[in-house]
PDB file of C-alpha atoms in Angstrom:
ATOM      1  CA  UNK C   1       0.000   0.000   0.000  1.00 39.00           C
ATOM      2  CA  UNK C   2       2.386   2.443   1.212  1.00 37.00           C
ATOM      3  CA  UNK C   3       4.912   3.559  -1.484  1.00 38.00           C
ATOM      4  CA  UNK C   4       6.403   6.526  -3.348  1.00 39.00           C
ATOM      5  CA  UNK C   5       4.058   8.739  -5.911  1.00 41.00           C
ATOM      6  CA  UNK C   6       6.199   7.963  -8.244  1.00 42.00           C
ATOM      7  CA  UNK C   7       5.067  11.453 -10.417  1.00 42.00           C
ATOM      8  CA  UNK C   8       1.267  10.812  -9.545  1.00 43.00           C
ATOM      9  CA  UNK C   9       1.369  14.141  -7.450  1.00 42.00           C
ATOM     10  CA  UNK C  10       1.819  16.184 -10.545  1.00 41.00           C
ATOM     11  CA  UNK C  11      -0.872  14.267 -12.359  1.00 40.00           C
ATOM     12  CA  UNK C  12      -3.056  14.195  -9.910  1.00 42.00           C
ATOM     13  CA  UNK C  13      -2.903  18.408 -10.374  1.00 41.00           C
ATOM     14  CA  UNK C  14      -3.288  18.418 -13.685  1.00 43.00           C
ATOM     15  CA  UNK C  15      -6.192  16.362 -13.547  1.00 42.00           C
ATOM     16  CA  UNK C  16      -7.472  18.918 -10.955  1.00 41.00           C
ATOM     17  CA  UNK C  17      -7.061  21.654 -12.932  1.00 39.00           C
ATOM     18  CA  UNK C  18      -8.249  20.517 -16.167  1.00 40.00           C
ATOM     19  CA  UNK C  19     -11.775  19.759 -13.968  1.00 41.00           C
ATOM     20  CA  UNK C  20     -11.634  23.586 -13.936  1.00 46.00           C
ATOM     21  CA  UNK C  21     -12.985  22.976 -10.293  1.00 48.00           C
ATOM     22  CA  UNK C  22     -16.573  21.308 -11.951  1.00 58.00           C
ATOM     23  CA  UNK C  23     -15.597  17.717 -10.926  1.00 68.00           C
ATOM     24  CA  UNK C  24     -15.316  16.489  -7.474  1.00 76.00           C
ATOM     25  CA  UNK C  25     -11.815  16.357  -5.899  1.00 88.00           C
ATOM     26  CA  UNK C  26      -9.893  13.255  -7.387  1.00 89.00           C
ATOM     27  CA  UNK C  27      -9.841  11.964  -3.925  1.00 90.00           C
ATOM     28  CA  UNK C  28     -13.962  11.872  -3.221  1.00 91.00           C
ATOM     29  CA  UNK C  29     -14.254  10.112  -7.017  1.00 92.00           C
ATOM     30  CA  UNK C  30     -11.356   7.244  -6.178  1.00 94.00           C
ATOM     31  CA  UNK C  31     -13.623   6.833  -3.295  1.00 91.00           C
ATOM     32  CA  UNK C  32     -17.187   6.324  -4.922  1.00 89.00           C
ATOM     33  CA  UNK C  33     -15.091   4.265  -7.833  1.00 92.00           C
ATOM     34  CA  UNK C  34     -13.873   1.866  -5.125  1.00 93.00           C
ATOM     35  CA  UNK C  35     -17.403   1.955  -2.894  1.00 87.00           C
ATOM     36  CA  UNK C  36     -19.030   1.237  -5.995  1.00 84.00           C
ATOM     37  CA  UNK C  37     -16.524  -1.753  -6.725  1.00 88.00           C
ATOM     38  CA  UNK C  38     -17.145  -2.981  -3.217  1.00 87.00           C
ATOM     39  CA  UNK C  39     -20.856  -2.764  -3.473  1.00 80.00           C
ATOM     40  CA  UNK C  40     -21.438  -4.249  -5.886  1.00 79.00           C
ATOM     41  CA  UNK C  41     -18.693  -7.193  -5.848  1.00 83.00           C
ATOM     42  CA  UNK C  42     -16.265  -6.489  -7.572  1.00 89.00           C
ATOM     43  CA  UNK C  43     -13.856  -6.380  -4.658  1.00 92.00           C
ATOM     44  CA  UNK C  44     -15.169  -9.464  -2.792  1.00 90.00           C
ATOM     45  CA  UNK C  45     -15.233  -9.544   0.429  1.00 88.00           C
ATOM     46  CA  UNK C  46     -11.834 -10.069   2.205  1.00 90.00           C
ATOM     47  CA  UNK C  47     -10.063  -9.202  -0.803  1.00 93.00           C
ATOM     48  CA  UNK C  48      -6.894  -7.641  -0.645  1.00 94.00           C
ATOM     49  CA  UNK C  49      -6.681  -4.015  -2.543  1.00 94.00           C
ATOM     50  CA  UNK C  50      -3.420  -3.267  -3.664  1.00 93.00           C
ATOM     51  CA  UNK C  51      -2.772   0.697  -4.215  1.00 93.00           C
ATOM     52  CA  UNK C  52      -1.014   0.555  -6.977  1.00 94.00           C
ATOM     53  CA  UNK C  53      -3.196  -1.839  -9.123  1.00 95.00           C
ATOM     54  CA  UNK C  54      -6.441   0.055  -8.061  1.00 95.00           C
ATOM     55  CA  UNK C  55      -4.197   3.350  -9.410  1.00 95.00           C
ATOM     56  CA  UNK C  56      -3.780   2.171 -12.583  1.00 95.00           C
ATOM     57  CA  UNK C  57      -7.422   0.616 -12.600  1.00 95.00           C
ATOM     58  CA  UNK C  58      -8.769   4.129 -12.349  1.00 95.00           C
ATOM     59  CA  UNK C  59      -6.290   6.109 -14.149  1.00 94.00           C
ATOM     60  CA  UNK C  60      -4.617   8.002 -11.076  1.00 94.00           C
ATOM     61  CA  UNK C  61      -2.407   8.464  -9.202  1.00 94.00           C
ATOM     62  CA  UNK C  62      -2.123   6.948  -5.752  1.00 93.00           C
ATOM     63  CA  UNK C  63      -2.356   9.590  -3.883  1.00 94.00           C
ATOM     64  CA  UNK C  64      -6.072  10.441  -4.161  1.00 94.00           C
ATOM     65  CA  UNK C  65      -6.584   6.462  -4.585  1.00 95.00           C
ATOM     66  CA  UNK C  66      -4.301   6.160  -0.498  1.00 93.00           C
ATOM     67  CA  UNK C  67      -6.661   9.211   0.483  1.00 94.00           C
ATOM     68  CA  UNK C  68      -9.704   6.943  -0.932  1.00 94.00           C
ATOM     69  CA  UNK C  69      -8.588   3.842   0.638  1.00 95.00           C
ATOM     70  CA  UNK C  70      -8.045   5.675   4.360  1.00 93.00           C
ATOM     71  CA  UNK C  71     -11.477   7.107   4.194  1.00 91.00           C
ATOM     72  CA  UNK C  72     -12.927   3.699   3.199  1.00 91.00           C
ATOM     73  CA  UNK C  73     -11.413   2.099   6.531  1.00 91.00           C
ATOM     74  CA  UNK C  74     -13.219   4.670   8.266  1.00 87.00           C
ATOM     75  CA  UNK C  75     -16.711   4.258   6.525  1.00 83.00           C
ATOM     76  CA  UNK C  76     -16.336   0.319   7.379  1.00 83.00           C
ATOM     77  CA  UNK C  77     -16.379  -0.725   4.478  1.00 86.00           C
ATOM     78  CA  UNK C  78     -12.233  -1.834   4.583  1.00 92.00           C
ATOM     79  CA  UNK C  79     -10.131  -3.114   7.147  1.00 92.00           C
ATOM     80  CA  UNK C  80      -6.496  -2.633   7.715  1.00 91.00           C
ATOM     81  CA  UNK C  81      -4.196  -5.696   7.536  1.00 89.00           C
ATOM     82  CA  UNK C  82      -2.393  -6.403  10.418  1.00 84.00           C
ATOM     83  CA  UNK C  83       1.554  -5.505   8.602  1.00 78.00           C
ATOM     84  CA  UNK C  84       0.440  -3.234   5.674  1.00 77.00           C
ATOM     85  CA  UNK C  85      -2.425  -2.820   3.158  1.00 88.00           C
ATOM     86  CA  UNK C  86      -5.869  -3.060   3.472  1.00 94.00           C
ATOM     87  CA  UNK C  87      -9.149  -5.366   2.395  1.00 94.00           C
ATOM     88  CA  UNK C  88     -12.539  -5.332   1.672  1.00 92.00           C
ATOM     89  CA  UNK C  89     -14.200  -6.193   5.480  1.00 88.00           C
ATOM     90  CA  UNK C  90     -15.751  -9.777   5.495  1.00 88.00           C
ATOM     91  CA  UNK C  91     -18.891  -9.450   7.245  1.00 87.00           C
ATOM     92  CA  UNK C  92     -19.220 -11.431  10.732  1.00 90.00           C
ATOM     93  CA  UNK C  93     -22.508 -12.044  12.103  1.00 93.00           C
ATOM     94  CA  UNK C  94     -21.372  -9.348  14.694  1.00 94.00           C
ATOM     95  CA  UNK C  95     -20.949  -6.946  12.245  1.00 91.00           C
ATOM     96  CA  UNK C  96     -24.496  -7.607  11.168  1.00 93.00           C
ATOM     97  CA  UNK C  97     -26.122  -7.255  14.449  1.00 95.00           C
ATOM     98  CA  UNK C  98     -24.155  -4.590  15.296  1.00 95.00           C
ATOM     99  CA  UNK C  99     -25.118  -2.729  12.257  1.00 94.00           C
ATOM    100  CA  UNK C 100     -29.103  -3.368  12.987  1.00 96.00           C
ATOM    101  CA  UNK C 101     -28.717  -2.083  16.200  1.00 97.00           C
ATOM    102  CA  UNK C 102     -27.911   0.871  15.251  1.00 95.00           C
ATOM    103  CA  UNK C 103     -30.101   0.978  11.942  1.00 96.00           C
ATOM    104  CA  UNK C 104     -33.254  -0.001  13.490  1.00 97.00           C
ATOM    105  CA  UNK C 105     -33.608   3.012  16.106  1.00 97.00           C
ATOM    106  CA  UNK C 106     -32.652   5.555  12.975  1.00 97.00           C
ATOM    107  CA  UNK C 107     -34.581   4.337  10.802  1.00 97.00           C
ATOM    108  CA  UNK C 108     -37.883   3.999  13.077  1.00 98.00           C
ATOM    109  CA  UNK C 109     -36.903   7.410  13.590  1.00 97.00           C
ATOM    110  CA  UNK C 110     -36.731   8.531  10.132  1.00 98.00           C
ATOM    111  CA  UNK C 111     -40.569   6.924   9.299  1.00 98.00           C
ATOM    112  CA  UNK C 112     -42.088   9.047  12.063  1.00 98.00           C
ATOM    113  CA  UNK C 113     -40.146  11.838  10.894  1.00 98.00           C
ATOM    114  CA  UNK C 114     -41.240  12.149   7.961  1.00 98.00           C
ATOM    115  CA  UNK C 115     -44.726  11.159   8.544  1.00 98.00           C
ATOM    116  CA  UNK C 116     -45.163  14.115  10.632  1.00 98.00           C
ATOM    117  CA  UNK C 117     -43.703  15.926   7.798  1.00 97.00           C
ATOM    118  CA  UNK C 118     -46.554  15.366   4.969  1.00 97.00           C
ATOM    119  CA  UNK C 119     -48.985  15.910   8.120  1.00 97.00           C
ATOM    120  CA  UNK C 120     -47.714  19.512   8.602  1.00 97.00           C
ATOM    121  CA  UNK C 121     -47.394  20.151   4.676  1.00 96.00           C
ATOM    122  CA  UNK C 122     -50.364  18.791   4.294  1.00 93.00           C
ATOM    123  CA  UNK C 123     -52.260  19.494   1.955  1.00 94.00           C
ATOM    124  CA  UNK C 124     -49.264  20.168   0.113  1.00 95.00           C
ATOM    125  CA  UNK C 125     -46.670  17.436  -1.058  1.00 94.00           C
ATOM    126  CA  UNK C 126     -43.401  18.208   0.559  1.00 95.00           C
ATOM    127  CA  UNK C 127     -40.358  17.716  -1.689  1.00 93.00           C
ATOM    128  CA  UNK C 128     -39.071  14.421  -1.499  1.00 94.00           C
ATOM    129  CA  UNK C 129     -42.138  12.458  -1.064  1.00 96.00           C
ATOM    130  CA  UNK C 130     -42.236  12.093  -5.180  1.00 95.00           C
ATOM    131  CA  UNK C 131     -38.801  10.676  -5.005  1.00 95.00           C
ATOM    132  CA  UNK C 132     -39.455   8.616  -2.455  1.00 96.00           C
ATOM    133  CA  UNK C 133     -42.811   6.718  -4.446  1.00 96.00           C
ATOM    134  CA  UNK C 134     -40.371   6.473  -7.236  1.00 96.00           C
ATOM    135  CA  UNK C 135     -37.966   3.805  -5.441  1.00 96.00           C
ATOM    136  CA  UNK C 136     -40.605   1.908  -5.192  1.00 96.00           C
ATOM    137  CA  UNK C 137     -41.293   1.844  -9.078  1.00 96.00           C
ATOM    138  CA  UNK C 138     -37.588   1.397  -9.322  1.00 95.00           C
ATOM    139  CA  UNK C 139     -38.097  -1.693  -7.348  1.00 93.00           C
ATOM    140  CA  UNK C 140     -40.832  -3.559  -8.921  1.00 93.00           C
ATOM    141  CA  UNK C 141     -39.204  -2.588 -12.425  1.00 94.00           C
ATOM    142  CA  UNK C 142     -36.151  -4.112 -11.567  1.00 91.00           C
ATOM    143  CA  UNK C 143     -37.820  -6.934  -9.817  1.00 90.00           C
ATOM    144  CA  UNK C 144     -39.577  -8.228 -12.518  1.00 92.00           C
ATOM    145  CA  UNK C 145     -36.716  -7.308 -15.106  1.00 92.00           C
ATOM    146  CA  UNK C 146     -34.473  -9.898 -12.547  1.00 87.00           C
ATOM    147  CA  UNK C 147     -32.230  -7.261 -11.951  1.00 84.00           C
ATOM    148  CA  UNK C 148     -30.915  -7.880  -8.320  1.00 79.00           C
ATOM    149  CA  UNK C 149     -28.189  -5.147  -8.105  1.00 77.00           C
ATOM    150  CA  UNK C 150     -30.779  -2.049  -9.181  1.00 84.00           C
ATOM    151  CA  UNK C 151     -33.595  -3.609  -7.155  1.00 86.00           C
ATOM    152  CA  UNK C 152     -30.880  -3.673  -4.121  1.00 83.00           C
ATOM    153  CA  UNK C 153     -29.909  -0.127  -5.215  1.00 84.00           C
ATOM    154  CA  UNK C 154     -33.500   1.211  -5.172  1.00 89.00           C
ATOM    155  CA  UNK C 155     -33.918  -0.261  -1.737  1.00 89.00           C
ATOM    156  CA  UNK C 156     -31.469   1.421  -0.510  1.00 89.00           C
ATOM    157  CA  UNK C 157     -32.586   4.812  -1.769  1.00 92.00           C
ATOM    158  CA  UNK C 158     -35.880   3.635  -0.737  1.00 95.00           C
ATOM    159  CA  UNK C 159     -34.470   3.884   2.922  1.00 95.00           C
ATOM    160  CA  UNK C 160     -32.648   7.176   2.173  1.00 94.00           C
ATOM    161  CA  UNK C 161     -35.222   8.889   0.226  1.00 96.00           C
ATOM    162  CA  UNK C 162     -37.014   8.430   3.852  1.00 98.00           C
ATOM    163  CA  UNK C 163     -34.296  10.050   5.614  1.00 97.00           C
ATOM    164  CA  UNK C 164     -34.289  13.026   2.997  1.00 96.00           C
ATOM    165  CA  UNK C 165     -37.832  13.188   3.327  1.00 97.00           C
ATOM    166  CA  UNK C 166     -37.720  13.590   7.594  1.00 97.00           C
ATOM    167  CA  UNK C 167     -36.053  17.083   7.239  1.00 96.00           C
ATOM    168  CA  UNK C 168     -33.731  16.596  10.011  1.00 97.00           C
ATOM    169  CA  UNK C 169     -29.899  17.257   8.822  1.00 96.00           C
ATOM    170  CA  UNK C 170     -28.638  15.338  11.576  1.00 95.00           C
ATOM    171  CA  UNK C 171     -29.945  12.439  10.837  1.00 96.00           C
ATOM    172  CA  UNK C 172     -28.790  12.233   7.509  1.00 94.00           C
ATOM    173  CA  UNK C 173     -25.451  13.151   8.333  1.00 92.00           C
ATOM    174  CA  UNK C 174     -25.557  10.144  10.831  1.00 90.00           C
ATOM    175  CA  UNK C 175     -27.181   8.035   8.244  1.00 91.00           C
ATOM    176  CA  UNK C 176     -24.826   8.688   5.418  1.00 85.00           C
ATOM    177  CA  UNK C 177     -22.070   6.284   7.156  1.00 78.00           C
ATOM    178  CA  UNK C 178     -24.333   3.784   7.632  1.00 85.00           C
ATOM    179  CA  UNK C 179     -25.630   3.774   3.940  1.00 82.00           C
ATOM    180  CA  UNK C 180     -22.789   1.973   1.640  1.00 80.00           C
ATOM    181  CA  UNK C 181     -22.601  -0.803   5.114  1.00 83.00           C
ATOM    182  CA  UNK C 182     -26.391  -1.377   4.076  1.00 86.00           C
ATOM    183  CA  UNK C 183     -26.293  -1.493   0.914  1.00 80.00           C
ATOM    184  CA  UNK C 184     -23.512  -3.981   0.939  1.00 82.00           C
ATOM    185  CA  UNK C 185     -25.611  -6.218   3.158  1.00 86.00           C
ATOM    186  CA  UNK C 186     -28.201  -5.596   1.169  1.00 83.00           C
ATOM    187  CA  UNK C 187     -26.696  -6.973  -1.619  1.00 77.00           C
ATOM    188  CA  UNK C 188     -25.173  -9.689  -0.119  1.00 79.00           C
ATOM    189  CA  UNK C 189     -28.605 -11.661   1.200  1.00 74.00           C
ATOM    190  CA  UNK C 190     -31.406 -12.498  -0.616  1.00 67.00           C
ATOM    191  CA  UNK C 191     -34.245 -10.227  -1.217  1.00 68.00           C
ATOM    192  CA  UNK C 192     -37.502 -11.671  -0.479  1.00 72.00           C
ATOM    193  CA  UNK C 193     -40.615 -10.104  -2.656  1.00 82.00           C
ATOM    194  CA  UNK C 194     -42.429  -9.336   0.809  1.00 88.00           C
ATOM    195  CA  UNK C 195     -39.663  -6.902   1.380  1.00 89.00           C
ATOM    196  CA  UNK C 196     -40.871  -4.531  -0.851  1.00 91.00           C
ATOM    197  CA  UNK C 197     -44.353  -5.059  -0.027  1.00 94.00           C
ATOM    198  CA  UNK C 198     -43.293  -3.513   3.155  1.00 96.00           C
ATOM    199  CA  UNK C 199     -41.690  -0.903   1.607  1.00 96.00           C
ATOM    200  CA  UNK C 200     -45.045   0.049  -0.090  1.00 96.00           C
ATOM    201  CA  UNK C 201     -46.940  -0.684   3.287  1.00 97.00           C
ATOM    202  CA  UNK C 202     -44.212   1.904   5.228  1.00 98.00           C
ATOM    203  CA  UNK C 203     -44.854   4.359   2.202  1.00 98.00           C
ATOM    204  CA  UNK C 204     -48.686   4.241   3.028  1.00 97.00           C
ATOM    205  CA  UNK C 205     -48.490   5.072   6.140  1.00 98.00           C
ATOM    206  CA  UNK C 206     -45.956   7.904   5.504  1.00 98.00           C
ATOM    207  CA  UNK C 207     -47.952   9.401   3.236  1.00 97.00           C
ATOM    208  CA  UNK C 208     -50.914   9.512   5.140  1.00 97.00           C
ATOM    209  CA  UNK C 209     -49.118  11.584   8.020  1.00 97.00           C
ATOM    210  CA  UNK C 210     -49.536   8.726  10.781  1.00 97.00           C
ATOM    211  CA  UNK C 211     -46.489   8.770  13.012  1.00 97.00           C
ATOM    212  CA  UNK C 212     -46.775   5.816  14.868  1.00 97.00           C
ATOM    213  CA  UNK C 213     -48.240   3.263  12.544  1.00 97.00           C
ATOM    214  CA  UNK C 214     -45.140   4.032  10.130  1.00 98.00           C
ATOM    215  CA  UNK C 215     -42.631   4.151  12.849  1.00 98.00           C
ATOM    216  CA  UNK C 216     -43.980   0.664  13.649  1.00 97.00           C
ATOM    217  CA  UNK C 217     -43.692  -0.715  10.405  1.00 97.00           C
ATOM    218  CA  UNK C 218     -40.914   0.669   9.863  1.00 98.00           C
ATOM    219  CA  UNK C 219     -39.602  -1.346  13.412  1.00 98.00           C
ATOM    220  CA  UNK C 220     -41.061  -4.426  11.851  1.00 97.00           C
ATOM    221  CA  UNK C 221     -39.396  -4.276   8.450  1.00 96.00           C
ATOM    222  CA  UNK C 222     -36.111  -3.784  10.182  1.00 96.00           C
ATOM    223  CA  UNK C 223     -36.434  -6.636  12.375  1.00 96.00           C
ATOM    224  CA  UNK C 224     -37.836  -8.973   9.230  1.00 94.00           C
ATOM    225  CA  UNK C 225     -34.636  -7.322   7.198  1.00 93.00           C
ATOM    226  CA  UNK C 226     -32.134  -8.672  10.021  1.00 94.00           C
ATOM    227  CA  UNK C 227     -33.745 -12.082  10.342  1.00 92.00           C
ATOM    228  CA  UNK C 228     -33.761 -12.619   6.254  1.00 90.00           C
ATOM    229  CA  UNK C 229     -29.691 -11.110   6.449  1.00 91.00           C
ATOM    230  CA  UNK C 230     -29.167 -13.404   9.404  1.00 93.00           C
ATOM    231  CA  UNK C 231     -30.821 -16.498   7.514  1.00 90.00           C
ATOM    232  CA  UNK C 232     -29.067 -15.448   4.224  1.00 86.00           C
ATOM    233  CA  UNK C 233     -25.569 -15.337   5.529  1.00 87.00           C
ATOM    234  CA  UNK C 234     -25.156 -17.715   8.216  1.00 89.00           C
ATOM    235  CA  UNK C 235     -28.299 -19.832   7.809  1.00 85.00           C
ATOM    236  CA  UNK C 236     -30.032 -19.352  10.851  1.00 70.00           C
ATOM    237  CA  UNK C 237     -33.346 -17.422  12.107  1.00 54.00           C
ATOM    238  CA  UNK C 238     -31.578 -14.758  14.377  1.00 44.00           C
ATOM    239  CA  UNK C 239     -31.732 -16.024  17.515  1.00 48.00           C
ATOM    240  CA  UNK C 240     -33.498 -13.199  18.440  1.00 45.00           C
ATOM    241  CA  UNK C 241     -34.424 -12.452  21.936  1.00 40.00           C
ATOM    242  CA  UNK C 242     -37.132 -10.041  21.430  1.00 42.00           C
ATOM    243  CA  UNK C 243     -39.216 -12.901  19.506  1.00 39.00           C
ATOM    244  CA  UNK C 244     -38.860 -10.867  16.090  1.00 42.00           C
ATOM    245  CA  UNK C 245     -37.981 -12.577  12.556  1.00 39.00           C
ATOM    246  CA  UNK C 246     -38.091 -16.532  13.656  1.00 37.00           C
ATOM    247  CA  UNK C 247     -40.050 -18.392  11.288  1.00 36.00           C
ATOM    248  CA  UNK C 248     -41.237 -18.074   7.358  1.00 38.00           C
ATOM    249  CA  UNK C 249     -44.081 -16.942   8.917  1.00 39.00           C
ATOM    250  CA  UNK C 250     -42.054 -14.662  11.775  1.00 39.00           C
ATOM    251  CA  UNK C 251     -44.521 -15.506  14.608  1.00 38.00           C
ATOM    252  CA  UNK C 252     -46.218 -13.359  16.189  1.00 42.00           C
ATOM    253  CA  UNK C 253     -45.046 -10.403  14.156  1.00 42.00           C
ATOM    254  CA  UNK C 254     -46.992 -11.939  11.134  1.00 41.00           C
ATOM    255  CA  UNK C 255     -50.372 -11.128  13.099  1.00 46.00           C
ATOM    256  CA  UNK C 256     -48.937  -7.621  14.791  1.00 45.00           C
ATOM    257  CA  UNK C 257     -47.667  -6.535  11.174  1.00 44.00           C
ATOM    258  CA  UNK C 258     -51.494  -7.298   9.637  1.00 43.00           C
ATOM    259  CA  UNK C 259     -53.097  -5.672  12.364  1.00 45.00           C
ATOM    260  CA  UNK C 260     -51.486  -2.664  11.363  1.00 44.00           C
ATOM    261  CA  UNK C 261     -52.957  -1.995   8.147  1.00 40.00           C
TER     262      UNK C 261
END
C-alpha cells in the first residue's frame, strides 16, 4: 500500500485543474469508484486491494486512490491488515447485528419523521415524497426485469429517500455512514418479494401523516430485514431475543404486522 508517488502528485494536479474545479476532488471520485466496486462485488469480500493496481485501474495516481482507501477504513467498508495494506471487510454475524442495532432506532426514527412531515405540509406534497414513491417503481421494475443489483440499489434509496424526506440534517449526516454498510448487506442476502411489499406498506403510512403506525412498520421491516440477512448469511433465524424474525411466517409479528394496516 504504502509507497512513493512515483510522479502521480503532478498528475493528480493536472487532472485537478483541467476539472476547472466542476468535478469532485480526485480523492472523493477514487472513493465512490472503489465503494461502488465494493458494493457491488467487484472487490469481494476479504479481498486484498493493492494501491497501486487500483491506481492504474482508475487512471490516477495513488495519492487520491491512499486518500480513498483511508477514508474507506473509516466508513467500514475496509479493514487494515495487520503488517500493511488493506481489504474489503468480510462481514461477521457481529458486524451484522451490530449494524441493525444501530439501523433499526434511525430508521424507526426517520418513518415518524417524515410522517409528521406530509402531516404539517399537508395538503401540500413536501419535496421528497415524489422521489421517495419512485424507489418503489424502481423496485418492482427491476424486480420483474431480474435485476438484483438495481432492485438492491432502489432499496437502498428507498431507505434514504425516507431520511431526505424527515427534514432533520442530523440524521442524515448520521445516516450517510451507515448507507454503503447497508447497501452492501443488502446486496449480499437475498431479497424476499415481501420486502418490498413492506416498503409500499411503510410508504402508506408515511404518506398519510400517521407517526406511529409508520414508525412501527418501519420497526417491523427492520427486524424482518435482520432475520432474512441473518438467515441469508449464516443460515439461521436470528436467535433473536425479542421474539422478532423466527419463522417463514415470523410468529407473532406476522399477526402484529397485519393488524397494522
Amino acid at each position: 500500500m504504502a509507497g512513493n508517488d512515483d510522479g502521480g502528485g503532478n498528475r493528480e494536479a493536472g487532472e485537478s485543474a483541467k476539472s476547472g474545479g466542476a468535478r469532485p476532488p480526485l480523492g472523493s471520485r477514487a472513493r465512490d469508484a472503489i465503494r461502488e466496486r465494493i458494493v457491488d462485488r467487484r472487490y469481494p469480500q476479504g479481498s486484498r486491494l493493492v494501491e497501486r493496481e487500483i491506481a492504474e485501474e482508475l487512471r490516477m495516481s495513488r495519492v487520491p486512490v491512499r486518500e480513498a482507501l483511508r477514508s474507506l477504513v473509516t466508513e467500514g467498508l475496509l479493514e487494515l491488515l495487520p503488517h500493511s495494506g488493506v481489504r474489503v471487510r468480510r462481514l461477521a454475524r457481529a458486524d451484522v447485528e451490530h449494524l441493525y442495532e444501530v439501523w433499526e432506532p434511525l430508521a424507526v426514527q426517520a418513518s415518524r419523521l417524515a410522517a409528521r412531515r406530509v402531516a404539517r405540509a399537508a395538503p401540500q406534497e413536501p419535496e421528497g415524497l415524489g422521489a421517495l414513491r419512485g424507489t418503489l417503481d424502481v423496485a418492482e421494475r427491476a424486480a420483474a426485469a431480474d435485476e438484483g443489483a438495481r432492485e438492491v440499489a432502489a432499496h437502498t434509496a428507498f431507505h434514504e429517500g425516507i431520511v431526505a424526506l424527515s427534514g432533520n440534517p442530523l440524521l442524515a449526516r448520521t445516516m450517510e455512514q451507515l448507507g454503503w454498510q447497508l447497501q452492501l448487506l443488502f446486496g449480499l442476502r437475498e431479497e424476499p418479494a415481501h420486502m418490498r411489499a413492506q416498503h409500499a406498506v411503510i410508504f402508506r403510512h408515511i404518506v398519510a401523516g400517521d407517526e406511529e403506525t409508520a414508525a412501527a412498520s418501519t420497526l417491523l421491516h427492520v427486524r424482518d430485514s435482520r432475520s432474512v440477512a441473518l438467515r441469508s448469511l449464516f443460515g439461521d433465524e436470528g436467535d433473536d431475543r425479542r421474539g422478532h424474525g423466527r419463522g417463514d411466517d415470523h410468529g407473532d409479528d406476522a399477526a402484529l404486522y397485519t393488524s397494522l394496516y
